[in-house]
PDB file of C-alpha atoms and ligand atoms in Angstrom:
ATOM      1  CA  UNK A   1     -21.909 -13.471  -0.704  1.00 87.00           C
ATOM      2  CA  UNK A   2     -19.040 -11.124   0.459  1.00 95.00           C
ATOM      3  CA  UNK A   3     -18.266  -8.174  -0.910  1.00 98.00           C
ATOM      4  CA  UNK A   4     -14.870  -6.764  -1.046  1.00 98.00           C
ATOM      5  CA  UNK A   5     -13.402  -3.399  -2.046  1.00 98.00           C
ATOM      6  CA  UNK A   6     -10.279  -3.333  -3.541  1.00 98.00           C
ATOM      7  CA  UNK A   7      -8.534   0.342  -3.309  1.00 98.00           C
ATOM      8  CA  UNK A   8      -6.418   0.629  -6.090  1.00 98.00           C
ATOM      9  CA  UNK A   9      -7.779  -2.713  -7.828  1.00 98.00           C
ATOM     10  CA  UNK A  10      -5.412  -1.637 -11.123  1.00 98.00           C
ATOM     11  CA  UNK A  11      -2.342  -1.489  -9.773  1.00 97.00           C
ATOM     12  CA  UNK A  12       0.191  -4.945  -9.328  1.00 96.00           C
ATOM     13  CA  UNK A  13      -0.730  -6.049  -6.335  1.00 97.00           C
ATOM     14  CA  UNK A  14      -4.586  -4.614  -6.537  1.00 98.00           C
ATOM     15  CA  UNK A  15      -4.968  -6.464  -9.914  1.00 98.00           C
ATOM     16  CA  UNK A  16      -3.819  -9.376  -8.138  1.00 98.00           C
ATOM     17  CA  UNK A  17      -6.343  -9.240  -5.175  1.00 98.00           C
ATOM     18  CA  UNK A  18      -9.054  -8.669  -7.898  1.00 98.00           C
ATOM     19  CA  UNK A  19      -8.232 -11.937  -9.380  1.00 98.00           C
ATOM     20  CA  UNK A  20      -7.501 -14.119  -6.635  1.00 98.00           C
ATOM     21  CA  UNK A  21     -10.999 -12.779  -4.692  1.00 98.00           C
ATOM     22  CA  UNK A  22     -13.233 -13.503  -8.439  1.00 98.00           C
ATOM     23  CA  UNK A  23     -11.405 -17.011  -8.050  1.00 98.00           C
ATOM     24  CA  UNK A  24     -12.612 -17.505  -4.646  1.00 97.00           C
ATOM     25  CA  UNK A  25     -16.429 -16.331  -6.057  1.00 97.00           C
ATOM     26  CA  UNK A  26     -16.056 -13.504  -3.844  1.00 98.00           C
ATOM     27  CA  UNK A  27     -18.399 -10.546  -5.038  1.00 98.00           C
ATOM     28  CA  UNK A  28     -15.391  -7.700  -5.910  1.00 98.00           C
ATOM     29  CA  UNK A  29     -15.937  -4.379  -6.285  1.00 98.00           C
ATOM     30  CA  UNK A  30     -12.178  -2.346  -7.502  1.00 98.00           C
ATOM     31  CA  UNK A  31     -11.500   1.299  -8.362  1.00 98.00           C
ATOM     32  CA  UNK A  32      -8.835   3.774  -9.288  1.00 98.00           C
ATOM     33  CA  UNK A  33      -8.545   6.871 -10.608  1.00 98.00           C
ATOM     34  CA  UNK A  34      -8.502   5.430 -14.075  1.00 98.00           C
ATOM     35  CA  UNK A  35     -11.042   2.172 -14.060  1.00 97.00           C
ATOM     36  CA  UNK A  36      -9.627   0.121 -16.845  1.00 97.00           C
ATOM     37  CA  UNK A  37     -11.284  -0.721 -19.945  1.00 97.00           C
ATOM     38  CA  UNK A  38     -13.312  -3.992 -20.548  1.00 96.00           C
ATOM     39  CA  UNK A  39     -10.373  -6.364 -22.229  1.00 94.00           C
ATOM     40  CA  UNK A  40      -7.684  -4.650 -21.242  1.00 96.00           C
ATOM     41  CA  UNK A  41      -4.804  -6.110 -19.600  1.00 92.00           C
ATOM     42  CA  UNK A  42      -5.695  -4.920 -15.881  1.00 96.00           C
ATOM     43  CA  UNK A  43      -9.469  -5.609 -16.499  1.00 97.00           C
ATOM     44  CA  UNK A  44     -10.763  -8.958 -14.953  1.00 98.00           C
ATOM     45  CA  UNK A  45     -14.509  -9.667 -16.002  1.00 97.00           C
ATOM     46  CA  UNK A  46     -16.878 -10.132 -13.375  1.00 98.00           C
ATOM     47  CA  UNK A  47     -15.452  -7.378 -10.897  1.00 98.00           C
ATOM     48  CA  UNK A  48     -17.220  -4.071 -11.315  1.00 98.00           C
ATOM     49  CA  UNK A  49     -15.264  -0.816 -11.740  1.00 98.00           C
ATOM     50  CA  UNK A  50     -15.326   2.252 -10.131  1.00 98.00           C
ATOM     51  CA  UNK A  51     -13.978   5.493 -10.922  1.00 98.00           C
ATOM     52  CA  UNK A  52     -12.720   7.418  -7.375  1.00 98.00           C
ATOM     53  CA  UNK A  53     -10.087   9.392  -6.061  1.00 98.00           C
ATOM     54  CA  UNK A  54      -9.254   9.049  -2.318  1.00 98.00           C
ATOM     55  CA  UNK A  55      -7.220  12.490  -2.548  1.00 98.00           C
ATOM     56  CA  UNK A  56     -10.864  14.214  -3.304  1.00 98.00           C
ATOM     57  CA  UNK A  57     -12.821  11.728  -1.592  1.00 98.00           C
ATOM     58  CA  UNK A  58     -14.896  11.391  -5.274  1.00 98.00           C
ATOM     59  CA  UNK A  59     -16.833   8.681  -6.120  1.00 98.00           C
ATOM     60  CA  UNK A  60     -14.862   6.782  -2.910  1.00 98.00           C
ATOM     61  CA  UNK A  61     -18.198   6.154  -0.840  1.00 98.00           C
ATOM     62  CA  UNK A  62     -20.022   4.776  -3.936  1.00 98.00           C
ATOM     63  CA  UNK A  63     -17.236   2.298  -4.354  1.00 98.00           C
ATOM     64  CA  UNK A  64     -17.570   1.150  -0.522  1.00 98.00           C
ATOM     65  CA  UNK A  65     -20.815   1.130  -0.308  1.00 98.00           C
ATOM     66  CA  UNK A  66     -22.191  -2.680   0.343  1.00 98.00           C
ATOM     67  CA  UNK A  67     -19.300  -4.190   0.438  1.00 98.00           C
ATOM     68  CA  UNK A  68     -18.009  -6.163   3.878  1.00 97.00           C
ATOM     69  CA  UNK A  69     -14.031  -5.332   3.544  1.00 97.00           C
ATOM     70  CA  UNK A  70     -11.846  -3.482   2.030  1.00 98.00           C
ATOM     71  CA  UNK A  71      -8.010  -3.769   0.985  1.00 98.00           C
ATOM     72  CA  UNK A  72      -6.275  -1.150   0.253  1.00 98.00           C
ATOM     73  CA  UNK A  73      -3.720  -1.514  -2.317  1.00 98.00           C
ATOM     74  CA  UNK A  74      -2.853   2.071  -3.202  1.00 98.00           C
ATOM     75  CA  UNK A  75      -0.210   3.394  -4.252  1.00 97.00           C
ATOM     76  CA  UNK A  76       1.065   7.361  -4.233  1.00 95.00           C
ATOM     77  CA  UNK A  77       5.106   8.162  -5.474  1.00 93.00           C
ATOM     78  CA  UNK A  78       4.795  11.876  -6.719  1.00 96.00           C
ATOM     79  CA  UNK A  79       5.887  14.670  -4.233  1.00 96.00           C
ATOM     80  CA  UNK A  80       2.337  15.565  -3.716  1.00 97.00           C
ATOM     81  CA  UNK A  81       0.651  12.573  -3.655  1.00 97.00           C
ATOM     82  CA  UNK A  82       3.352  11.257  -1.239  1.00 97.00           C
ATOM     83  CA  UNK A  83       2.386  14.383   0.843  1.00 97.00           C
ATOM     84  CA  UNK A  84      -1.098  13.364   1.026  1.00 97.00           C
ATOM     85  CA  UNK A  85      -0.942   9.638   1.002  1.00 98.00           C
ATOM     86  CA  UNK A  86      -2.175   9.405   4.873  1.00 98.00           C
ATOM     87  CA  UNK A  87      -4.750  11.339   4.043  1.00 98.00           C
ATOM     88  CA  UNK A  88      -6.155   9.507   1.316  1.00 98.00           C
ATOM     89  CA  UNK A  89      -5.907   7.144   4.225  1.00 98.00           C
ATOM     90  CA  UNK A  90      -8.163   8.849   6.383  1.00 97.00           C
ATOM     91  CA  UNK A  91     -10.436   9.245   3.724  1.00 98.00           C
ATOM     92  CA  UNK A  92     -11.183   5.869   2.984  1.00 98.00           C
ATOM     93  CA  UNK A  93     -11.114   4.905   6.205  1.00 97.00           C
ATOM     94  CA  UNK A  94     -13.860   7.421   7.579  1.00 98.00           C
ATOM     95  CA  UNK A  95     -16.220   6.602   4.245  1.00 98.00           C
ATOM     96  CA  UNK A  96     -15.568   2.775   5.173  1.00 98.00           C
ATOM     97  CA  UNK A  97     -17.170   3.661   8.919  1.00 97.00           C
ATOM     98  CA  UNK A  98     -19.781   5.301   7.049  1.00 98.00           C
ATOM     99  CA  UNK A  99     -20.682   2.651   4.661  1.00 98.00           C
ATOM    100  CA  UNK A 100     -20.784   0.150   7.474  1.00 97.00           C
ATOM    101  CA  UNK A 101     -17.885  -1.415   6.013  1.00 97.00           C
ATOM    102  CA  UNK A 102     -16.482  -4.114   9.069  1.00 94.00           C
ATOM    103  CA  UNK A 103     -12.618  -4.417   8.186  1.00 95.00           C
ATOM    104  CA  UNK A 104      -9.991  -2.662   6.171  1.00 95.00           C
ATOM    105  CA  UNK A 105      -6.644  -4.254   5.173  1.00 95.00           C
ATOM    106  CA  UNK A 106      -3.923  -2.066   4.610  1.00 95.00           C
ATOM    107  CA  UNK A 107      -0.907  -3.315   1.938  1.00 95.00           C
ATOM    108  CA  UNK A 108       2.178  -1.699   3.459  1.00 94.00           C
ATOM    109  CA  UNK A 109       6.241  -2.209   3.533  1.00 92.00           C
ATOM    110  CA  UNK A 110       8.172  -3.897   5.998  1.00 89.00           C
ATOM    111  CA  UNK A 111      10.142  -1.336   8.375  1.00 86.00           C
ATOM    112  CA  UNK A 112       8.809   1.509   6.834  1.00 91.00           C
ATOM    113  CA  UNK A 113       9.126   3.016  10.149  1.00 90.00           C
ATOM    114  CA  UNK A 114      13.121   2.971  10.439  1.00 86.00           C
ATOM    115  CA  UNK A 115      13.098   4.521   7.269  1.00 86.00           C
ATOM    116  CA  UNK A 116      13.751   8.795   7.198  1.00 87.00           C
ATOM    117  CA  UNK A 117      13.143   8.961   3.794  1.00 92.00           C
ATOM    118  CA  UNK A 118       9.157  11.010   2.490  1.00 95.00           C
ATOM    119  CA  UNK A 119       8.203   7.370   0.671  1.00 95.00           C
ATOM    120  CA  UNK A 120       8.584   5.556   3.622  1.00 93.00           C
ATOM    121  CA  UNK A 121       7.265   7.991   5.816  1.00 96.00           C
ATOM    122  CA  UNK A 122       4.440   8.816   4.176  1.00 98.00           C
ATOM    123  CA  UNK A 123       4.149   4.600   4.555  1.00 96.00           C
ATOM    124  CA  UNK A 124       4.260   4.563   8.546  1.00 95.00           C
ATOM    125  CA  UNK A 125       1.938   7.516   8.746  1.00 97.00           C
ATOM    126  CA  UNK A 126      -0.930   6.081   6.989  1.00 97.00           C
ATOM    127  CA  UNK A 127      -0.267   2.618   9.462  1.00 94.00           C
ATOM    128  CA  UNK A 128      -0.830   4.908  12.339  1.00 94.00           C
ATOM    129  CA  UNK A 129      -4.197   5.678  10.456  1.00 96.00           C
ATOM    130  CA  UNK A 130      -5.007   2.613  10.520  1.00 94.00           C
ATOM    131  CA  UNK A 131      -4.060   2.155  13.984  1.00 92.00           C
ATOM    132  CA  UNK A 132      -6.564   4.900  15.404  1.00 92.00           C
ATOM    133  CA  UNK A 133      -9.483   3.825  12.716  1.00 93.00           C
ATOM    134  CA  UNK A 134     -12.908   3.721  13.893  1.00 91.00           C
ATOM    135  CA  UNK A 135     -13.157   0.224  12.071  1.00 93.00           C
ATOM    136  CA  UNK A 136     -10.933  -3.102  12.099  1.00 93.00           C
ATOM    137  CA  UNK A 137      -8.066  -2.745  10.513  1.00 93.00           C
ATOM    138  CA  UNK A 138      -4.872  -5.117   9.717  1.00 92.00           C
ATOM    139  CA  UNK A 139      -1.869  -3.865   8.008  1.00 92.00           C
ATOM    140  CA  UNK A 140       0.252  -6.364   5.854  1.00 93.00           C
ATOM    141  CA  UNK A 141       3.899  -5.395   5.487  1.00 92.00           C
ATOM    142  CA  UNK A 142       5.699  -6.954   2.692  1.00 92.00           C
ATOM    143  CA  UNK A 143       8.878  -6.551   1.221  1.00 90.00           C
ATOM    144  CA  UNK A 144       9.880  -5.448  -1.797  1.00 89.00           C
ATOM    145  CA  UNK A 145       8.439  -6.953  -4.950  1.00 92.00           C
ATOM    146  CA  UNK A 146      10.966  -8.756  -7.940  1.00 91.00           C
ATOM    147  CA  UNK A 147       9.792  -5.717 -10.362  1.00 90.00           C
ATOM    148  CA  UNK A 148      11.424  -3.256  -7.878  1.00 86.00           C
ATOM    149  CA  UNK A 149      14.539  -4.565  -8.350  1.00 84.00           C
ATOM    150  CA  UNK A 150      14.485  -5.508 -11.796  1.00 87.00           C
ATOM    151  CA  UNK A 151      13.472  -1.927 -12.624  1.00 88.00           C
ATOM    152  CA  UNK A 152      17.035  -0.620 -10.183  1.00 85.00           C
ATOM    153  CA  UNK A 153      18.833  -3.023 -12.532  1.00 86.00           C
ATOM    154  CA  UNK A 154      17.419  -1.875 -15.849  1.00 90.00           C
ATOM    155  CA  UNK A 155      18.186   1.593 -15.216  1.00 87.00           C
ATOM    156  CA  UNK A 156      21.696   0.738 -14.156  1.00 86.00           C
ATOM    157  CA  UNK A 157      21.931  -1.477 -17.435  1.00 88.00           C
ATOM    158  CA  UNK A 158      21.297   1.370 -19.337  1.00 89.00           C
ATOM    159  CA  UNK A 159      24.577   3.615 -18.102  1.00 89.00           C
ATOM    160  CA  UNK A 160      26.146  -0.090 -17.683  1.00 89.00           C
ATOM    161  CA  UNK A 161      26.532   0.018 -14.345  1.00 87.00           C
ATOM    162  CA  UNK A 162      25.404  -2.666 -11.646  1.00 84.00           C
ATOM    163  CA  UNK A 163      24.198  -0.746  -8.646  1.00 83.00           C
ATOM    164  CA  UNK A 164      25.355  -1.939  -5.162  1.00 82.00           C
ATOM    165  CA  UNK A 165      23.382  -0.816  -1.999  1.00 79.00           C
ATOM    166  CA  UNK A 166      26.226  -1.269   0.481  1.00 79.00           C
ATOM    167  CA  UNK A 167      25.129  -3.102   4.129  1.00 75.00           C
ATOM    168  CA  UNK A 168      21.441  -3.804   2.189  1.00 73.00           C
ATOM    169  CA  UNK A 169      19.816  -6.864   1.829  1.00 75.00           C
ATOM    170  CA  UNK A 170      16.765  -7.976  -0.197  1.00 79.00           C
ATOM    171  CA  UNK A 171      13.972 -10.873  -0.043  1.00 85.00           C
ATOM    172  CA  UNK A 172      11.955 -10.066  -2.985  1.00 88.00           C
ATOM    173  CA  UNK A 173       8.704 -11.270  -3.834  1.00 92.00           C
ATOM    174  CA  UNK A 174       6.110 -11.084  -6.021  1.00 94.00           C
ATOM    175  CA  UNK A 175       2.105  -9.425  -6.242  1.00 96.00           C
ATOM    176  CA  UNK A 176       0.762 -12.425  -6.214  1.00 96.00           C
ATOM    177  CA  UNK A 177       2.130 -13.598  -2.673  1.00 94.00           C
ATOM    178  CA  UNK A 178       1.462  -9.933  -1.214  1.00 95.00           C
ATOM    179  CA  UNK A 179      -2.068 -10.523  -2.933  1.00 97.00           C
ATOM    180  CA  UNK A 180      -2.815 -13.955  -1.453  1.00 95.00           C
ATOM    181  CA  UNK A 181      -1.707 -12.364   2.239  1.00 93.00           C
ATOM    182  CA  UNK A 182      -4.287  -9.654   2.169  1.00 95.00           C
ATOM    183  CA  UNK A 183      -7.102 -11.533   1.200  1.00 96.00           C
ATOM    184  CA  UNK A 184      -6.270 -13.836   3.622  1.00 93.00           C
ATOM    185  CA  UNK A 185      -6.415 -11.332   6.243  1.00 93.00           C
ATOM    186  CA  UNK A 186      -9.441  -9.423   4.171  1.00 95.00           C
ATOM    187  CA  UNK A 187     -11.171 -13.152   5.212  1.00 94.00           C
ATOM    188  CA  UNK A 188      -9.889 -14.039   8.569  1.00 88.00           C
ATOM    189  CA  UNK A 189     -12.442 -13.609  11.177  1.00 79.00           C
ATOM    190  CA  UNK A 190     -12.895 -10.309  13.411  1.00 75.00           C
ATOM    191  CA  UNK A 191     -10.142 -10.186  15.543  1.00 71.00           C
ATOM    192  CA  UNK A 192      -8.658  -6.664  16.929  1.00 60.00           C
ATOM    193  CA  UNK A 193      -6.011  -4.449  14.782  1.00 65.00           C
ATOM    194  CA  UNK A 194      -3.138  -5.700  14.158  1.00 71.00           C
ATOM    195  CA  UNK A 195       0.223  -5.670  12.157  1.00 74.00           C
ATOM    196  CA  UNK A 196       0.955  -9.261   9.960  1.00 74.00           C
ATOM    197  CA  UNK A 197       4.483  -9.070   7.988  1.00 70.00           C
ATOM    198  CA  UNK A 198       5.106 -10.856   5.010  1.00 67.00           C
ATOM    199  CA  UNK A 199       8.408 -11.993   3.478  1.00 57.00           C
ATOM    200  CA  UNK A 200       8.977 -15.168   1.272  1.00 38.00           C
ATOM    201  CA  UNK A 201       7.243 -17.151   4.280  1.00 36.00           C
ATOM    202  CA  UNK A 202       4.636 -15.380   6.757  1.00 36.00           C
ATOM    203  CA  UNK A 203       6.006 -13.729  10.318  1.00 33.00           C
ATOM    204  CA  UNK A 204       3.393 -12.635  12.577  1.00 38.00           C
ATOM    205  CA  UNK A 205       4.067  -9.905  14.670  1.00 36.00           C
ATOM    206  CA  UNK A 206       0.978  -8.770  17.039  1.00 37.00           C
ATOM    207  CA  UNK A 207       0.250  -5.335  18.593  1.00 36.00           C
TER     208      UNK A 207
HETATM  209  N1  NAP B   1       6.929  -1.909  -5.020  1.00 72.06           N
HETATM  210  C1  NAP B   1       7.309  -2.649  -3.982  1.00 72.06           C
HETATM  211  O1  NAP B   1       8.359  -3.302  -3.995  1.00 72.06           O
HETATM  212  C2  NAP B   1       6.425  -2.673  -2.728  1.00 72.06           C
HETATM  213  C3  NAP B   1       6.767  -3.529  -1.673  1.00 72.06           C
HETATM  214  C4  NAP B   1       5.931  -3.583  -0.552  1.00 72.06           C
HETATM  215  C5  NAP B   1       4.774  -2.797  -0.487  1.00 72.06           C
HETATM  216  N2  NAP B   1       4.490  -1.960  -1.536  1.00 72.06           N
HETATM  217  C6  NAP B   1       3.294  -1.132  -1.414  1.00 72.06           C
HETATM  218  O2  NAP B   1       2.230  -1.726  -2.103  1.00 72.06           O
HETATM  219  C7  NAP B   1       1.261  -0.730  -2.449  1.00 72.06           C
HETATM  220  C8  NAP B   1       0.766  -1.007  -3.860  1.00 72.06           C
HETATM  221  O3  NAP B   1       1.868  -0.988  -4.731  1.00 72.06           O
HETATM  222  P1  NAP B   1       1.686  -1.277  -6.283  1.00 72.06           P
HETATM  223  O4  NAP B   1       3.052  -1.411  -6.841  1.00 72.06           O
HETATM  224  O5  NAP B   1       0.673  -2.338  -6.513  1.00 72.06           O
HETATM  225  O6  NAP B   1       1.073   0.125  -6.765  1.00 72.06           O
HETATM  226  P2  NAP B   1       0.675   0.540  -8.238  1.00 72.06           P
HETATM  227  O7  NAP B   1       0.909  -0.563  -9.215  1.00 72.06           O
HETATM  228  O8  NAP B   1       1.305   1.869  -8.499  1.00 72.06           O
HETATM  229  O9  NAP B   1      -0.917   0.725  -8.117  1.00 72.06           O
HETATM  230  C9  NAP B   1      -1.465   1.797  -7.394  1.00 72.06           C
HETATM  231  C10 NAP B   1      -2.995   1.773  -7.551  1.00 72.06           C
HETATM  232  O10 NAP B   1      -3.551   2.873  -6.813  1.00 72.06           O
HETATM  233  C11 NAP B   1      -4.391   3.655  -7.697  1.00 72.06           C
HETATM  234  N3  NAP B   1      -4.339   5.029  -7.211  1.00 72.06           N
HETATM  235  C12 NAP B   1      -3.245   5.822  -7.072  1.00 72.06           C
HETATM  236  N4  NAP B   1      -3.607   7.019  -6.580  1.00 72.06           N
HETATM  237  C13 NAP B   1      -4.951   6.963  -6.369  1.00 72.06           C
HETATM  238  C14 NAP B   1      -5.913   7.881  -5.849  1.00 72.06           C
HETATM  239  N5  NAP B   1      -5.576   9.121  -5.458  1.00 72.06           N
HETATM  240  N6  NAP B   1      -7.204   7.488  -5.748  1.00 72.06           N
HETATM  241  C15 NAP B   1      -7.575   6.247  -6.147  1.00 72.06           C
HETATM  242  N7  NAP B   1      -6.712   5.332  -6.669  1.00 72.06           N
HETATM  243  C16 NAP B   1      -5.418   5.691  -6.764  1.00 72.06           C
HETATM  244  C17 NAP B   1      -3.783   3.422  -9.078  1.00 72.06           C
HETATM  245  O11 NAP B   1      -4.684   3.664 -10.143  1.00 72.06           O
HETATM  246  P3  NAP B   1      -4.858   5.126 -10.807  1.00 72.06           P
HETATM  247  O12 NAP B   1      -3.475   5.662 -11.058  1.00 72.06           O
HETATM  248  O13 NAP B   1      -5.670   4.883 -12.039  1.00 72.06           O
HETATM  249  O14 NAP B   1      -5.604   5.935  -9.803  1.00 72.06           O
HETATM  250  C18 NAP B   1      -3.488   1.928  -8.993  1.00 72.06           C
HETATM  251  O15 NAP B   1      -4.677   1.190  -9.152  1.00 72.06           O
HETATM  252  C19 NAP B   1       1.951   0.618  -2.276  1.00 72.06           C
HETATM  253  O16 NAP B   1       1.453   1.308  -1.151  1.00 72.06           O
HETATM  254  C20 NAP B   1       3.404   0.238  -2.061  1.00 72.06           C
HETATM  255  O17 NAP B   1       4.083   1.106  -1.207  1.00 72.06           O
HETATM  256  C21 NAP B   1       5.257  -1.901  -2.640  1.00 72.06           C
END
């Protein structure tokens, strides 16, 4: 049976993958700093949890090891972690090629790199990771998901002011969708790396 890795398996889209690969009776390993606890909401019986940190490296290789792919659904939004978000990168990447992992799937945002801002940076830095791996890769760009928004919104609710983001336009969508992309790619065949962008429908662009 296939094994998969989900990096950052507790987050939206990660709990997402979790769920969609148990449906598919995929074997699914998923870890995060702070593995879940059985019955709570981000907890999905039958996937085993792992406690690791890709800024350490700890516990990261005993999450990979045995499994076939890996998708990498992490996230990183402080100062520091945004810092060292392309190295957390490189750190999964280089224990993947040592647990003979074959592919690694990268969750990523669409034009991150026409963006001058850290987030976005820090974004297109870990694709060019990915780029230069030693193992497949593919890197799914999305855009942004309906909570993103909502949460802009909210906070603009709360001085009552509706926020306009002049020239800007948005396609939302949701976890699931990003989800249902990367395991798709997580399952394609072997194929070289490659960038896949995903809005409401699917546009392939090739490198
Ligand atoms: N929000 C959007 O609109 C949007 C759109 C397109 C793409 N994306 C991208 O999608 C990705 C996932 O986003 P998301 O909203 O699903 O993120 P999220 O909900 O914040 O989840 C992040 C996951 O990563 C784990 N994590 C964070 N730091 C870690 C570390 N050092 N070591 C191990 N695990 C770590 C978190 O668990 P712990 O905290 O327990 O470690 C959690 O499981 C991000 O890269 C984001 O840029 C987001």
């Amino acid at each position: 049976m296939l094994r998969i890795c989900v990096a950052g398996g507790t987050g939206q889209v990660g709990t997402e993958v979790v769920r969609q690969a148990l449906e598919r009776g995929l074997e699914v390993v998923a870890f995060s700093r702070h593995p879940p606890a059985p019955g709570s909401a981000r907890y999905h019986n039958g996937a085993i949890y792992w406690a690791a940190d890709v800024a350490t490296g700890s516990g990261v290789a005993d999450a990979l090891s045995g499994a076939d792919v890996v998708v990498d659904c992490l996230e990183g939004r402080s100062r520091k972690a945004i810092k060292g978000f392309a190295d957390g990168g490189d750190r999964l990447l280089r224990a993947a090629k040592t647990e003979g992992v074959k592919k690694a799937v990268l969750l990523s945002i669409i034009n991150c790199d026409q963006v001058r801002l850290g987030y976005q940076r820090s974004k297109a830095e870990k694709e060019q990771r990915y780029a230069r791996a030693d193992v497949e890769t593919v890197v799914v760009r999305t855009t942004q998901f309906h909570s993103l928004l909502a949460e802009v919104f909210s906070v603009g609710s709360r001085v009552r002011l509706i926020p306009v983001f002049k020239g800007a336009r948005f396609q939302t969508m949701s976890p699931s969708e990003a989800a249902a992309a990367l395991l798709e790619e997580a399952l394609d065949a072997p194929g070289r790396s490659l960038i896949v962008c995903v809005r409401l429908a699917v546009l392939r662009s090739c490198r």
